Short mmCIF file of C-alpha atoms and ligand atoms in Angstrom, two decimals:
data_model
loop_
_atom_site.label_atom_id
_atom_site.label_comp_id
_atom_site.label_asym_id
_atom_site.label_seq_id
_atom_site.Cartn_x
_atom_site.Cartn_y
_atom_site.Cartn_z
CA UNK A 90 -28.16 -23.33 -36.29
CA UNK A 91 -25.19 -21.50 -37.77
CA UNK A 92 -22.09 -23.66 -38.19
CA UNK A 93 -18.91 -21.80 -39.00
CA UNK A 94 -15.52 -23.03 -40.12
CA UNK A 95 -12.24 -21.51 -39.05
CA UNK A 96 -10.70 -19.05 -41.51
CA UNK A 97 -7.37 -20.36 -42.79
CA UNK A 98 -5.57 -19.01 -45.83
CA UNK A 99 -8.70 -17.17 -46.88
CA UNK A 100 -11.00 -20.21 -46.75
CA UNK A 101 -13.32 -21.72 -44.17
CA UNK A 102 -12.12 -25.06 -42.80
CA UNK A 103 -14.27 -27.53 -40.89
CA UNK A 104 -13.24 -29.89 -38.12
CA UNK A 105 -14.78 -33.17 -36.94
CA UNK A 106 -15.73 -31.73 -33.56
CA UNK A 107 -17.36 -28.36 -32.95
CA UNK A 108 -17.54 -25.80 -30.17
CA UNK A 109 -20.94 -24.48 -29.03
CA UNK A 110 -21.48 -20.74 -28.81
CA UNK A 111 -24.05 -19.75 -26.19
CA UNK A 112 -26.12 -16.57 -26.07
CA UNK A 113 -25.56 -15.40 -22.47
CA UNK A 114 -28.85 -13.47 -22.49
CA UNK A 115 -30.89 -16.66 -22.98
CA UNK A 116 -28.49 -19.47 -22.05
CA UNK A 117 -29.16 -21.06 -25.46
CA UNK A 118 -26.62 -22.38 -27.95
CA UNK A 119 -27.06 -20.47 -31.20
CA UNK A 120 -23.97 -21.27 -33.27
CA UNK A 121 -21.15 -23.76 -33.58
CA UNK A 122 -17.57 -23.20 -34.65
CA UNK A 123 -14.66 -25.40 -35.64
CA UNK A 124 -12.73 -27.07 -32.83
CA UNK A 125 -9.20 -26.48 -34.12
CA UNK A 126 -6.33 -28.66 -32.95
CA UNK A 127 -2.63 -28.82 -33.77
CA UNK A 128 -3.24 -29.75 -37.44
CA UNK A 129 -5.43 -26.71 -38.17
CA UNK A 130 -3.13 -24.42 -36.17
CA UNK A 131 -0.17 -25.66 -38.18
CA UNK A 132 -2.02 -24.93 -41.43
CA UNK A 133 -2.87 -21.43 -40.25
CA UNK A 134 0.66 -20.63 -39.12
CA UNK A 135 2.09 -21.92 -42.41
CA UNK A 136 -0.39 -19.81 -44.37
CA UNK A 137 0.57 -16.74 -42.32
CA UNK A 138 4.29 -17.44 -42.86
CA UNK A 139 3.81 -17.58 -46.58
CA UNK A 140 1.71 -14.41 -46.65
CA UNK A 141 4.22 -12.63 -44.37
CA UNK A 142 7.03 -13.15 -46.88
CA UNK A 143 5.33 -10.78 -49.32
CA UNK A 144 3.09 -8.58 -47.11
CA UNK A 145 6.14 -6.93 -45.49
CA UNK A 146 7.27 -5.78 -48.93
CA UNK A 147 3.92 -4.28 -49.90
CA UNK A 148 4.42 -0.48 -49.96
CA UNK A 149 3.26 1.30 -46.83
CA UNK A 150 0.68 3.33 -48.75
CA UNK A 151 -0.91 0.13 -50.05
CA UNK A 152 -0.95 -1.56 -46.63
CA UNK A 153 -2.57 1.60 -45.25
CA UNK A 154 -5.12 1.60 -48.06
CA UNK A 155 -6.18 -1.97 -47.22
CA UNK A 156 -6.48 -1.14 -43.51
CA UNK A 157 -8.64 1.88 -44.33
CA UNK A 158 -10.81 -0.28 -46.54
CA UNK A 159 -11.25 -2.75 -43.65
CA UNK A 160 -12.34 0.18 -41.51
CA UNK A 161 -14.76 1.33 -44.18
CA UNK A 162 -16.32 -2.15 -44.40
CA UNK A 163 -16.61 -2.33 -40.61
CA UNK A 164 -18.46 0.98 -40.86
CA UNK A 165 -20.78 -0.37 -43.51
CA UNK A 166 -21.53 -3.49 -41.44
CA UNK A 167 -21.69 -1.82 -38.02
CA UNK A 168 -25.28 -2.84 -37.33
CA UNK A 169 -24.69 -6.55 -38.11
CA UNK A 170 -21.35 -6.75 -36.33
CA UNK A 171 -22.78 -5.01 -33.26
CA UNK A 172 -25.74 -7.39 -33.16
CA UNK A 173 -23.49 -10.43 -33.39
CA UNK A 174 -21.14 -9.01 -30.73
CA UNK A 175 -24.07 -8.29 -28.42
CA UNK A 176 -25.55 -11.73 -28.98
CA UNK A 177 -22.36 -13.68 -28.32
CA UNK A 178 -21.13 -11.61 -25.34
CA UNK A 179 -24.36 -10.43 -23.71
CA UNK A 180 -23.22 -6.82 -23.84
CA UNK A 181 -25.96 -4.24 -24.43
CA UNK A 182 -26.44 -3.40 -28.09
CA UNK A 183 -25.32 0.21 -27.77
CA UNK A 184 -22.08 -0.88 -26.08
CA UNK A 185 -21.52 -3.40 -28.88
CA UNK A 186 -22.11 -0.67 -31.45
CA UNK A 187 -19.57 1.55 -29.77
CA UNK A 188 -17.06 -1.34 -29.66
CA UNK A 189 -17.59 -1.89 -33.38
CA UNK A 190 -16.99 1.78 -34.15
CA UNK A 191 -13.83 1.79 -32.03
CA UNK A 192 -12.63 -1.31 -33.90
CA UNK A 193 -13.03 0.54 -37.19
CA UNK A 194 -11.06 3.43 -35.75
CA UNK A 195 -8.14 1.14 -34.89
CA UNK A 196 -7.76 0.21 -38.56
CA UNK A 197 -7.92 3.87 -39.59
CA UNK A 198 -5.59 4.98 -36.84
CA UNK A 199 -2.88 2.41 -37.62
CA UNK A 200 -3.20 3.10 -41.34
CA UNK A 201 -2.30 6.71 -40.58
CA UNK A 202 0.26 5.79 -37.93
CA UNK A 203 2.28 3.55 -40.26
CA UNK A 204 2.31 6.22 -42.95
CA UNK A 205 4.13 8.57 -40.59
CA UNK A 206 6.32 6.00 -38.85
CA UNK A 207 10.03 6.19 -39.58
CA UNK A 208 13.38 5.12 -38.26
CA UNK A 209 15.95 7.74 -37.30
CA UNK A 210 19.52 8.78 -37.91
CA UNK A 211 21.94 8.86 -35.00
CA UNK A 212 24.81 11.38 -35.10
CA UNK A 213 27.50 9.11 -33.60
CA UNK A 214 30.63 10.71 -35.06
CA UNK A 215 32.00 12.12 -38.32
CA UNK A 216 33.32 8.86 -39.67
CA UNK A 217 30.13 6.84 -39.47
CA UNK A 218 26.59 7.12 -40.72
CA UNK A 219 24.06 5.44 -38.42
CA UNK A 220 20.39 4.91 -39.10
CA UNK A 221 17.60 2.74 -37.78
CA UNK A 222 14.82 0.93 -39.61
CA UNK A 223 11.74 -0.86 -38.33
CA UNK A 224 10.93 -4.38 -39.42
CA UNK A 225 8.00 -6.67 -38.68
CA UNK A 226 8.42 -9.73 -36.44
CA UNK A 227 6.94 -12.03 -39.10
CA UNK A 228 3.93 -13.96 -37.81
CA UNK A 229 2.11 -12.67 -34.75
CA UNK A 230 -0.26 -14.78 -32.64
CA UNK A 231 -3.23 -13.06 -31.00
CA UNK A 232 -5.03 -14.79 -28.13
CA UNK A 233 -8.18 -12.79 -27.54
CA UNK A 234 -10.65 -12.95 -24.63
CA UNK A 235 -14.45 -12.85 -24.79
CA UNK A 236 -15.09 -9.52 -23.09
CA UNK A 237 -14.20 -7.17 -25.96
CA UNK A 238 -13.69 -9.52 -28.92
CA UNK A 239 -13.83 -6.85 -31.63
CA UNK A 240 -11.99 -4.07 -29.84
CA UNK A 241 -9.11 -6.28 -28.74
CA UNK A 242 -8.85 -7.71 -32.24
CA UNK A 243 -8.66 -4.16 -33.59
CA UNK A 244 -6.08 -2.92 -31.15
CA UNK A 245 -3.67 -5.80 -31.80
CA UNK A 246 -4.31 -6.99 -35.38
CA UNK A 247 -4.45 -3.50 -36.95
CA UNK A 248 -0.98 -2.38 -35.75
CA UNK A 249 0.48 -5.79 -36.48
CA UNK A 250 -0.72 -5.79 -40.10
CA UNK A 251 0.29 -2.14 -40.47
CA UNK A 252 3.84 -2.99 -39.42
CA UNK A 253 3.95 -5.75 -42.05
CA UNK A 254 3.29 -8.84 -39.96
CA UNK A 255 0.73 -11.51 -40.73
CA UNK A 256 -1.56 -12.81 -38.01
CA UNK A 257 -3.04 -15.95 -36.54
CA UNK A 258 -5.85 -15.03 -34.20
CA UNK A 259 -7.51 -17.31 -31.70
CA UNK A 260 -10.71 -15.78 -30.39
CA UNK A 261 -12.16 -16.96 -27.09
CA UNK A 262 -14.28 -20.12 -27.36
CA UNK A 263 -17.18 -18.19 -25.79
CA UNK A 264 -17.24 -15.39 -28.38
CA UNK A 265 -15.56 -16.22 -31.70
CA UNK A 266 -18.17 -15.04 -34.21
CA UNK A 267 -17.28 -11.41 -34.85
CA UNK A 268 -13.61 -12.32 -35.38
CA UNK A 269 -14.65 -14.78 -38.11
CA UNK A 270 -16.85 -12.13 -39.70
CA UNK A 271 -14.10 -9.55 -39.52
CA UNK A 272 -11.71 -12.02 -41.16
CA UNK A 273 -14.11 -12.25 -44.11
CA UNK A 274 -14.45 -8.48 -44.34
CA UNK A 275 -10.66 -8.13 -44.35
CA UNK A 276 -10.49 -10.44 -47.37
CA UNK A 277 -13.20 -8.43 -49.07
CA UNK A 278 -11.15 -5.31 -48.36
CA UNK A 279 -8.23 -6.79 -50.28
CA UNK A 280 -6.09 -8.20 -47.49
CA UNK A 281 -4.18 -11.14 -49.01
CA UNK A 282 -5.37 -14.64 -48.06
CA UNK A 283 -3.30 -15.94 -45.16
CA UNK A 284 -2.50 -12.48 -43.76
CA UNK A 285 -5.22 -12.83 -41.12
CA UNK A 286 -6.20 -16.36 -40.09
CA UNK A 287 -8.86 -16.97 -37.45
CA UNK A 288 -8.60 -20.30 -35.63
CA UNK A 289 -11.46 -21.08 -33.29
CA UNK A 290 -11.36 -23.59 -30.45
CA UNK A 291 -10.52 -24.02 -26.80
CA UNK A 292 -7.66 -22.35 -24.98
CA UNK A 293 -6.11 -25.57 -23.72
CA UNK A 294 -5.99 -27.07 -27.23
CA UNK A 295 -6.12 -24.47 -30.02
CA UNK A 296 -4.60 -21.70 -27.87
CA UNK A 297 -1.82 -23.86 -26.44
CA UNK A 298 -0.96 -25.31 -29.88
CA UNK A 299 -0.73 -21.80 -31.33
CA UNK A 300 1.46 -20.35 -28.59
CA UNK A 301 3.80 -23.37 -28.74
CA UNK A 302 4.11 -23.34 -32.54
CA UNK A 303 7.68 -22.74 -33.76
CA UNK A 304 6.39 -20.65 -36.67
CA UNK A 305 5.15 -17.83 -34.39
CA UNK A 306 7.41 -14.80 -33.81
CA UNK A 307 5.39 -12.74 -31.32
CA UNK A 308 2.39 -13.27 -29.04
CA UNK A 309 -0.18 -10.72 -27.97
CA UNK A 310 -2.32 -12.00 -25.10
CA UNK A 311 -5.22 -10.48 -23.20
CA UNK A 312 -6.84 -12.55 -20.48
CA UNK A 313 -6.22 -14.03 -17.05
CA UNK A 314 -2.96 -13.83 -15.12
CA UNK A 315 -2.97 -17.61 -14.86
CA UNK A 316 -3.03 -18.18 -18.64
CA UNK A 317 -0.70 -15.21 -19.16
CA UNK A 318 1.92 -17.07 -17.13
CA UNK A 319 1.50 -20.26 -19.21
CA UNK A 320 1.83 -18.32 -22.44
CA UNK A 321 4.85 -16.38 -21.15
CA UNK A 322 6.54 -19.70 -20.43
CA UNK A 323 5.71 -21.05 -23.89
CA UNK A 324 7.19 -17.87 -25.38
CA UNK A 325 10.27 -18.07 -23.15
CA UNK A 326 11.00 -21.56 -24.48
CA UNK A 327 11.55 -20.01 -27.89
CA UNK A 328 12.64 -16.54 -26.67
CA UNK A 329 9.92 -14.71 -28.58
CA UNK A 330 8.42 -11.43 -27.35
CA UNK A 331 5.00 -11.20 -25.75
CA UNK A 332 2.56 -8.46 -24.87
CA UNK A 333 0.56 -9.29 -21.76
CA UNK A 334 -2.68 -7.49 -20.84
CA UNK A 335 -3.75 -9.24 -17.66
CA UNK A 336 -6.51 -7.30 -16.01
CA UNK A 337 -6.65 -5.26 -12.87
CA UNK A 338 -8.26 -4.14 -9.66
CA UNK A 339 -8.54 -0.52 -10.66
CA UNK A 340 -9.72 2.12 -8.17
CA UNK A 341 -11.69 5.32 -8.43
CA UNK A 342 -10.26 7.53 -5.66
CA UNK A 343 -12.70 10.23 -4.61
CA UNK A 344 -11.54 13.15 -2.47
CA UNK A 345 -13.96 15.23 -0.40
CA UNK A 346 -13.46 18.21 -2.74
CA UNK A 347 -14.58 16.26 -5.83
CA UNK A 348 -17.61 17.26 -7.92
CA UNK A 349 -19.84 14.39 -6.89
CA UNK A 350 -22.50 14.93 -9.56
CA UNK A 351 -19.84 14.64 -12.22
CA UNK A 352 -18.11 11.66 -10.62
CA UNK A 353 -21.20 9.57 -9.89
CA UNK A 354 -22.29 8.50 -13.39
CA UNK A 355 -18.71 7.87 -14.49
CA UNK A 356 -17.91 5.72 -11.46
CA UNK A 357 -21.12 3.73 -11.92
CA UNK A 358 -20.44 3.23 -15.63
CA UNK A 359 -16.86 2.17 -14.96
CA UNK A 360 -18.07 -0.88 -13.04
CA UNK A 361 -21.34 -1.65 -14.88
CA UNK A 362 -20.08 -1.27 -18.44
CA UNK A 363 -19.89 -4.76 -19.98
CA UNK A 364 -21.25 -6.06 -16.64
CA UNK A 365 -17.90 -5.35 -15.00
CA UNK A 366 -16.13 -7.78 -17.30
CA UNK A 367 -13.57 -5.21 -18.32
CA UNK A 368 -9.85 -5.43 -17.59
CA UNK A 369 -9.90 -1.71 -16.74
CA UNK A 370 -13.17 -1.83 -14.75
CA UNK A 371 -13.31 0.63 -11.86
CA UNK A 372 -13.88 -2.20 -9.42
CA UNK A 373 -12.73 -0.43 -6.26
CA UNK A 374 -14.11 2.78 -4.81
CA UNK A 375 -11.66 4.46 -2.45
CA UNK A 376 -13.55 7.37 -0.91
CA UNK A 377 -12.57 10.04 1.62
CA UNK A 378 -14.36 9.36 4.90
CA UNK A 379 -16.20 12.72 5.13
CA UNK A 380 -18.17 12.02 1.93
CA UNK A 381 -18.30 8.24 2.24
CA UNK A 382 -21.94 7.96 3.38
CA UNK A 383 -23.20 10.47 0.82
CA UNK A 384 -21.44 8.84 -2.16
CA UNK A 385 -22.21 5.24 -1.18
CA UNK A 386 -25.87 6.18 -0.70
CA UNK A 387 -26.07 7.77 -4.12
CA UNK A 388 -24.38 4.83 -5.82
CA UNK A 389 -26.84 2.46 -4.15
CA UNK A 390 -29.75 4.57 -5.48
CA UNK A 391 -28.25 4.58 -8.96
CA UNK A 392 -27.69 0.79 -8.92
CA UNK A 393 -31.31 0.29 -7.87
CA UNK A 394 -32.52 2.16 -10.97
CA UNK A 395 -30.38 0.26 -13.50
CA UNK A 396 -32.28 -1.34 -16.37
CA UNK A 397 -31.13 -4.98 -16.61
CA UNK A 398 -32.04 -7.27 -19.49
CA UNK A 399 -31.13 -9.24 -22.62
CA UNK A 400 -28.39 -7.67 -24.75
CA UNK A 401 -30.53 -7.16 -27.85
CA UNK A 402 -33.13 -5.20 -25.85
CA UNK A 403 -30.31 -2.73 -25.21
CA UNK A 404 -30.56 -2.42 -21.43
CA UNK A 405 -27.94 -0.60 -19.34
CA UNK A 406 -26.69 -3.89 -17.89
CA UNK A 407 -26.64 -7.29 -19.61
CA UNK A 408 -25.75 -10.78 -18.38
CA UNK A 409 -22.31 -12.21 -17.62
CA UNK A 410 -20.65 -14.29 -20.31
CA UNK A 411 -21.33 -17.77 -18.87
CA UNK A 412 -22.66 -19.77 -15.95
CA UNK A 413 -19.04 -20.43 -14.94
CA UNK A 414 -18.35 -16.71 -14.68
CA UNK A 415 -21.61 -16.13 -12.82
CA UNK A 416 -20.68 -18.75 -10.22
CA UNK A 417 -17.26 -17.18 -9.89
CA UNK A 418 -18.73 -13.69 -9.36
CA UNK A 419 -21.35 -14.97 -6.89
CA UNK A 420 -18.65 -16.64 -4.82
CA UNK A 421 -16.83 -13.30 -4.51
CA UNK A 422 -20.11 -11.69 -3.48
CA UNK A 423 -20.53 -14.39 -0.80
CA UNK A 424 -17.17 -13.37 0.64
CA UNK A 425 -18.44 -9.81 0.76
CA UNK A 426 -21.56 -11.02 2.56
CA UNK A 427 -19.44 -12.79 5.16
CA UNK A 428 -16.77 -10.12 5.76
CA UNK A 429 -18.21 -6.77 4.63
CA UNK A 430 -21.62 -5.21 4.12
CA UNK A 431 -23.74 -5.53 0.99
CA UNK A 432 -25.35 -2.16 0.38
CA UNK A 433 -27.17 -3.14 -2.80
CA UNK A 434 -27.69 -6.24 -4.94
CA UNK A 435 -25.85 -9.45 -4.19
CA UNK A 436 -27.84 -11.98 -6.14
CA UNK A 437 -28.41 -13.73 -9.44
CA UNK A 438 -31.50 -12.83 -11.48
CA UNK A 439 -33.58 -15.61 -13.05
CA UNK A 440 -36.93 -16.08 -14.74
CA UNK A 441 -39.17 -13.52 -16.44
CA UNK A 442 -37.16 -11.10 -18.53
CA UNK A 443 -33.97 -12.85 -17.40
CA UNK A 444 -35.02 -16.37 -18.43
CA UNK A 445 -32.05 -18.73 -18.31
CA UNK A 446 -29.55 -15.93 -18.93
CA UNK A 447 -26.51 -15.39 -16.71
CA UNK A 448 -27.65 -12.23 -14.92
CA UNK A 449 -26.27 -10.81 -11.69
CA UNK A 450 -27.55 -7.69 -9.91
CA UNK A 451 -25.32 -4.65 -9.74
CA UNK A 452 -23.73 -5.13 -6.34
CA UNK A 453 -22.30 -2.55 -3.95
CA UNK A 454 -20.19 -3.88 -1.08
CA UNK A 455 -19.09 -1.45 1.61
CA UNK A 456 -16.41 -1.76 4.29
CA UNK A 457 -14.23 -4.07 2.22
CA UNK A 458 -10.97 -4.92 3.97
CA UNK A 459 -8.29 -3.97 1.42
CA UNK A 460 -6.27 -7.05 2.37
CA UNK A 461 -9.21 -9.45 1.83
CA UNK A 462 -9.76 -11.57 -1.27
CA UNK A 463 -12.50 -9.20 -2.39
CA UNK A 464 -10.16 -6.25 -1.88
CA UNK A 465 -7.36 -7.90 -3.84
CA UNK A 466 -8.68 -10.14 -6.62
CA UNK A 467 -10.29 -9.31 -9.94
CA UNK A 468 -14.00 -10.19 -9.69
CA UNK A 469 -14.94 -9.52 -13.33
CA UNK A 470 -18.56 -8.78 -12.58
CA UNK A 471 -20.80 -5.79 -11.72
CA UNK A 472 -19.44 -5.65 -8.19
CA UNK A 473 -18.05 -2.48 -6.61
CA UNK A 474 -15.91 -2.83 -3.46
CA UNK A 475 -15.79 0.27 -1.22
CA UNK A 476 -13.07 1.28 1.24
CA UNK A 477 -12.76 4.65 3.01
CA UNK A 478 -9.57 6.72 3.45
CA UNK A 479 -8.53 9.63 5.65
CA UNK A 480 -5.82 11.49 3.72
CA UNK A 481 -3.91 11.44 0.45
CA UNK A 482 -1.13 9.23 1.83
CA UNK A 483 -3.61 6.57 2.80
CA UNK A 484 -5.37 6.90 -0.58
CA UNK A 485 -2.07 6.23 -2.38
CA UNK A 486 -1.30 3.26 -0.14
CA UNK A 487 -4.74 1.77 -0.82
CA UNK A 488 -4.61 2.48 -4.55
CA UNK A 489 -1.23 0.77 -4.86
CA UNK A 490 -2.05 -1.98 -2.39
CA UNK A 491 -2.85 -4.77 -4.85
CA UNK A 492 -0.67 -6.81 -7.20
CA UNK A 493 -2.31 -5.05 -10.16
CA UNK A 494 -1.62 -1.67 -11.74
CA UNK A 495 -3.71 -1.09 -14.85
CA UNK A 496 -5.87 2.03 -14.48
CA UNK A 497 -6.82 4.56 -11.79
CA UNK A 498 -9.32 7.38 -11.52
CA UNK A 499 -8.73 10.37 -9.25
CA UNK A 500 -11.54 12.78 -8.39
CA UNK A 501 -10.54 16.12 -6.85
CA UNK A 502 -10.82 19.87 -7.46
CA UNK A 503 -7.31 20.53 -6.15
CA UNK A 504 -4.65 20.65 -8.84
CA UNK A 505 -1.88 19.75 -6.39
CA UNK A 506 -3.72 16.65 -5.21
CA UNK A 507 -4.35 15.66 -8.83
CA UNK A 508 -0.69 15.85 -9.88
CA UNK A 509 0.54 14.26 -6.71
CA UNK A 510 -1.76 11.27 -7.25
CA UNK A 511 -0.69 10.93 -10.90
CA UNK A 512 2.93 10.89 -9.72
CA UNK A 513 2.44 8.34 -6.95
CA UNK A 514 -0.07 5.91 -8.41
CA UNK A 515 1.49 2.82 -9.93
CA UNK A 516 -0.67 2.14 -12.99
CA UNK A 517 -0.51 2.29 -16.77
CA UNK A 518 -3.20 4.95 -17.06
CA UNK A 519 -4.32 7.55 -14.52
CA UNK A 520 -7.46 9.57 -15.18
CA UNK A 521 -8.31 12.77 -13.30
CA UNK A 522 -11.96 13.78 -13.05
CA UNK A 523 -12.84 11.26 -15.75
CA UNK A 524 -12.36 7.52 -16.25
CA UNK A 525 -12.40 5.10 -19.12
CA UNK A 526 -9.73 3.40 -21.08
CA UNK A 527 -11.53 1.99 -24.08
CA UNK A 528 -12.54 5.04 -26.12
CA UNK A 529 -9.25 6.66 -26.97
CA UNK A 530 -7.45 4.44 -29.47
CA UNK A 531 -4.66 7.07 -29.30
CA UNK A 532 -3.87 6.35 -25.64
CA UNK A 533 -1.11 3.84 -24.82
CA UNK A 534 -2.61 1.13 -22.64
CA UNK A 535 -1.10 -1.60 -20.53
CA UNK A 536 -0.21 -2.67 -17.07
CA UNK A 537 2.31 -2.12 -14.35
CA UNK A 538 3.01 -5.01 -11.96
CA UNK A 539 0.84 -8.12 -12.44
CA UNK A 540 -1.44 -6.30 -14.89
CA UNK A 541 1.10 -7.17 -17.55
CA UNK A 542 3.76 -5.61 -19.70
CA UNK A 543 4.11 -4.10 -23.12
CA UNK A 544 1.78 -1.40 -24.41
CA UNK A 545 -0.96 -1.58 -26.99
CA UNK A 546 -2.99 1.27 -28.50
CA UNK A 547 -1.65 4.65 -29.60
CA UNK A 548 1.55 5.21 -31.52
CA UNK A 549 3.27 3.15 -28.82
CA UNK A 550 1.21 0.13 -29.82
CA UNK A 551 2.82 0.07 -33.24
CA UNK A 552 6.34 -0.27 -31.83
CA UNK A 553 5.52 -3.49 -30.03
CA UNK A 554 4.71 -5.15 -33.35
CA UNK A 555 8.03 -4.19 -34.89
CA UNK A 556 11.71 -4.57 -34.18
CA UNK A 557 14.34 -1.95 -34.73
CA UNK A 558 17.48 -2.54 -36.79
CA UNK A 559 20.51 -0.27 -36.37
CA UNK A 560 22.75 0.18 -39.41
CA UNK A 561 26.30 1.51 -38.87
CA UNK A 562 28.21 2.50 -41.99
CA UNK A 563 31.84 3.57 -41.80
CA UNK A 564 32.57 6.45 -44.17
P1 NAI B 872 -8.61 -17.03 -20.01
O1 NAI B 872 -7.35 -16.30 -19.70
O2 NAI B 872 -8.65 -18.49 -19.77
O3 NAI B 872 -9.03 -16.80 -21.56
C1 NAI B 872 -8.52 -15.80 -22.42
C2 NAI B 872 -8.08 -16.42 -23.74
O4 NAI B 872 -6.99 -17.32 -23.51
C3 NAI B 872 -9.16 -17.24 -24.45
O5 NAI B 872 -9.04 -17.07 -25.85
C4 NAI B 872 -8.78 -18.67 -24.08
O6 NAI B 872 -9.24 -19.61 -25.02
C5 NAI B 872 -7.28 -18.58 -24.11
N1 NAI B 872 -6.59 -19.63 -23.35
C6 NAI B 872 -7.01 -20.27 -22.23
N2 NAI B 872 -6.10 -21.18 -21.83
C7 NAI B 872 -5.08 -21.13 -22.71
C8 NAI B 872 -3.85 -21.83 -22.85
N3 NAI B 872 -3.49 -22.77 -21.98
N4 NAI B 872 -3.04 -21.52 -23.88
C9 NAI B 872 -3.38 -20.55 -24.77
N5 NAI B 872 -4.54 -19.87 -24.70
C10 NAI B 872 -5.38 -20.15 -23.68
O7 NAI B 872 -9.78 -16.29 -19.21
P2 NAI B 872 -11.19 -16.93 -18.74
O8 NAI B 872 -10.97 -18.28 -18.17
O9 NAI B 872 -12.11 -16.79 -19.86
O10 NAI B 872 -11.61 -15.91 -17.58
C11 NAI B 872 -11.12 -16.08 -16.25
C12 NAI B 872 -10.74 -14.76 -15.62
O11 NAI B 872 -9.69 -14.14 -16.35
C13 NAI B 872 -11.83 -13.71 -15.63
O12 NAI B 872 -12.72 -13.86 -14.57
C14 NAI B 872 -11.04 -12.44 -15.51
O13 NAI B 872 -10.67 -12.20 -14.17
C15 NAI B 872 -9.78 -12.75 -16.30
N6 NAI B 872 -9.90 -12.21 -17.68
C16 NAI B 872 -9.32 -11.01 -17.94
C17 NAI B 872 -9.48 -10.43 -19.18
C18 NAI B 872 -8.90 -9.11 -19.48
O14 NAI B 872 -9.47 -8.34 -20.24
N7 NAI B 872 -7.74 -8.80 -18.94
C19 NAI B 872 -10.27 -11.06 -20.24
C20 NAI B 872 -10.80 -12.36 -19.88
C21 NAI B 872 -10.61 -12.89 -18.64
MG1 MG B 873 -9.61 -19.84 -18.47
#
């Protein structure tokens, strides 16, 4: 069994206790990591502080060179990283490979972005010269979930390092292995020891100790609303900035004039990708009543044909991350059984090819009351909730009728309907006749309402990891 230390100041450190890492496809423990507590967190933050004092002064071209080298090494190790990611998360191998490639792109993208990132001059009046500069925060903390461990590392660590910060990253206890591996590759690429520390352990201990540490200057968090609130409070105590990516209840809104053949595979993928454990999952289908029966029927047929199996066999749909998550998802499905109508799926899968893995059938639930728990809460499983609408006004009301506002998909052939929906939908990203947030590293991403605040990805993502200084010089 693999036993891995945390990565602090460029070296592995062991702890007395360990944390088991389970393969969700088999239910078996296959690795153990360090169980970091306040002492290890303190070491990591101190190492990052020391590294940050010099990293910010390293010329931009050199910082960019190191980031590009990290990307190149990710490219060289894509097969291994993807395998490890698939094994620890249960996501199908080809999805893990794509995640790994996207992670490499983040390091390339932010290498280029920082090379063309400048302050500005402000023409105030003739007797002053005003200019702005960007500076790093110092040490940034990154609390990462288990659903996209590599991608979320890439989208927050790459811009942070590019801006001149140093990082302490706490991966999720369920899926910490690729972050540790990436930390090693970063060292190999020439990133100074201490610039990226990876502290493994539980949220309540390692995570809480990190977010409460006085040596942290910024926190980037992706995960549940509940923990987002705790971390926001910890940050408020020391008035440090946070970026919160807190999930969603994102709809695909399909008008009667949509191209159904084009919409169908995208809608299905938006809820089955990563077994629905995606903050931007298309977990609601809001469909115009005249095509409701046709579309729901075709989705049910598609769900029935989905290949489900262990991650490393590269099926279309893998298991959920843990038994806890499976129970959670099944309890939402039970509410659907009681108050709506299950059109396909609805159960756990055990035995045979599924063994002791945490599998759940793709599940299609029709007639979901938008005000119900299932219509409102994030399920985080391969469960699609369907509600019908009559006209565009009702579609907007339904789309905006949850506390979340992360992503939306609109399907229509009418350009006026498309623009009107983009205008009226309250969400950080709106897609028209397509859907999918993860691919484009260029696209600013983040939530309205309870989905969070701050933006990561794209050029915008760089700004969040810096602070602007305004210089005013009297002439
Ligand atoms: P979580 O929010 O507890 O975990 C996310 C990260 O926060 C992990 O690294 C965890 O160790 C850490 N954490 C937990 N408690 C902490 C604390 N007190 N202080 C600092 N860090 C802490 O999410 P969990 O429990 O794994 O999943 C529950 C639900 O959260 C999911 O069903 C889903 O609805 C949502 N979620 C949303 C994600 C997203 O991408 N927006 C990702 C993961 C979960
Ligand atoms: Mg939790």
